[in-house]
């Protein structure tokens, strides 16, 4: 699970221009902390689908699943199985 | 360190957040860029056509189309109706208080030519001016990555358009919403919208409005909650066909002029329809040191649809002072 989390964090650092000095906790909100907006979320979903060869059903695109490192990691683990 | 411009696109090391690899001479985005292949583009177009067949022809409109009257949206609507004449289109032009008369004439003309219905979405100018002034005065209301896509003013304006177009499509029961995004502006050519995500993106924009000091209690800018509550689970699909077609600015302008579209008299290299754009660009450059069109232009250059020289020229063209002063006056911005 840790490598998935690190992979998502690397993606965010490379693509969201997030401040690398801010400490982002696993359950911190990506949207409320100014890291992602709705377009960014769709781009991140595309990246995840391609990288992990999964399809994220659109009804799973919710804050619970997609607004934190932990939520996204859990979702990928669930869908990869 | 002296300023280094990416060898492939137009981004440079002076832009905050942009690093150029000294060995390759490329920015991070060019290093990791994987373009849509011709096959992928053609597959997307096939999928789009299948969606037209499956969901089209059921209601009054098939498509709610965002028509600014500028070159990209005018061209996209014209080409769309040429290739898919059976689509019933409601073209919505948002009057943000700064659209030029020329853009209104062009939008109406394209609708007439394509047999599309025209609808001008208007709001009180004073409310819009106050909102854009607050956006100009704000700092960090939008996430960092949004600042690279557009200015704070344009992010506010385009979010209002998206919210109200989604609302219109749900109310009209139209299965498709279309924007003329270029390859540099759009994350995906086909996006299915479900109630969950529509609600979430509404809440994100509501928070961004609050960040700039605007409380939209009357849901003038936001999708009405009542509309989301009453929609089914599945919402409309957002389609971006322009990013699947060849994009050449010169050819697009030529094709448009041929059908009677009047080139604008605006002295703005990045907008053919909005008189607020130059002010928005200057405001963004002053606040963040980021040109809000740099990423868009870089994306078009990276995809090979514009030469690097042309892109650099466009990016470094001086902004129009008369347009900036006119907009500042309207906004009462000091």
Coordinates of C-alpha atoms in Angstrom, one line a residue, chain A residues 14-20 30-43 46 50 57-67, chain B residues 16-18 28-29 32 34 44 142-146 148-149 155 162 185-188 191-194 196-197 200-201 204 207-208 233 295:
Chain A
X14 CA 4.9 16.6 -10.5
X15 CA 1.6 17.7 -11.7
X16 CA -0.3 19.8 -9.2
X17 CA 2.5 22.3 -8.4
X18 CA 1.8 21.5 -4.7
X19 CA 4.1 23.1 -2.3
X20 CA 6.6 20.3 -1.5
X30 CA -6.7 17.4 -1.5
X31 CA -9.4 19.9 -2.5
X32 CA -9.7 21.8 0.8
X33 CA -5.9 22.1 1.0
X34 CA -5.8 23.8 -2.4
X35 CA -4.0 20.9 -4.1
X36 CA -6.7 19.7 -6.5
X37 CA -9.7 21.1 -8.3
X38 CA -12.3 19.3 -10.2
X39 CA -10.3 19.2 -13.5
X40 CA -7.3 18.0 -11.6
X41 CA -9.3 15.2 -10.1
X42 CA -10.3 14.0 -13.5
X43 CA -6.7 14.1 -14.7
X46 CA -7.0 9.1 -15.8
X50 CA -3.7 3.9 -16.9
X57 CA -16.6 3.5 -11.9
X58 CA -17.8 7.1 -12.1
X59 CA -20.1 6.6 -9.1
X60 CA -17.0 6.0 -7.0
X61 CA -15.7 9.5 -7.8
X62 CA -16.7 10.8 -4.4
X63 CA -14.8 12.8 -1.6
X64 CA -14.7 9.6 0.5
X65 CA -12.8 7.7 -2.2
X66 CA -10.9 10.5 -4.0
X67 CA -10.1 13.4 -1.8
Chain B
X16 CA 7.4 29.5 -10.7
X17 CA 7.2 25.7 -10.5
X18 CA 8.9 25.0 -13.9
X28 CA 9.0 18.1 -17.0
X29 CA 5.8 18.2 -19.0
X32 CA 6.6 12.9 -19.7
X34 CA 2.6 11.0 -24.3
X44 CA -12.6 8.4 -29.2
X142 CA -7.8 28.5 -6.5
X143 CA -5.4 25.6 -6.2
X144 CA -1.9 26.1 -7.6
X145 CA -2.5 24.0 -10.6
X146 CA -5.6 26.0 -11.6
X148 CA -1.4 27.5 -14.5
X149 CA -4.5 26.8 -16.5
X155 CA -11.2 30.4 -13.6
X162 CA -19.6 25.1 -16.6
X185 CA -7.0 22.8 -22.0
X186 CA -8.8 19.5 -21.7
X187 CA -8.0 16.6 -19.5
X188 CA -10.2 14.1 -21.4
X191 CA -16.2 12.8 -19.4
X192 CA -19.3 11.2 -17.9
X193 CA -20.9 13.2 -15.2
X194 CA -22.7 11.6 -12.3
X196 CA -21.9 12.5 -7.0
X197 CA -19.3 14.3 -9.0
X200 CA -18.7 17.5 -5.4
X201 CA -17.5 19.9 -8.1
X204 CA -15.5 22.8 -4.6
X207 CA -15.6 27.1 -1.6
X208 CA -13.5 28.9 -4.2
X233 CA -27.9 9.0 -10.9
X295 CA 0.3 26.2 -20.3

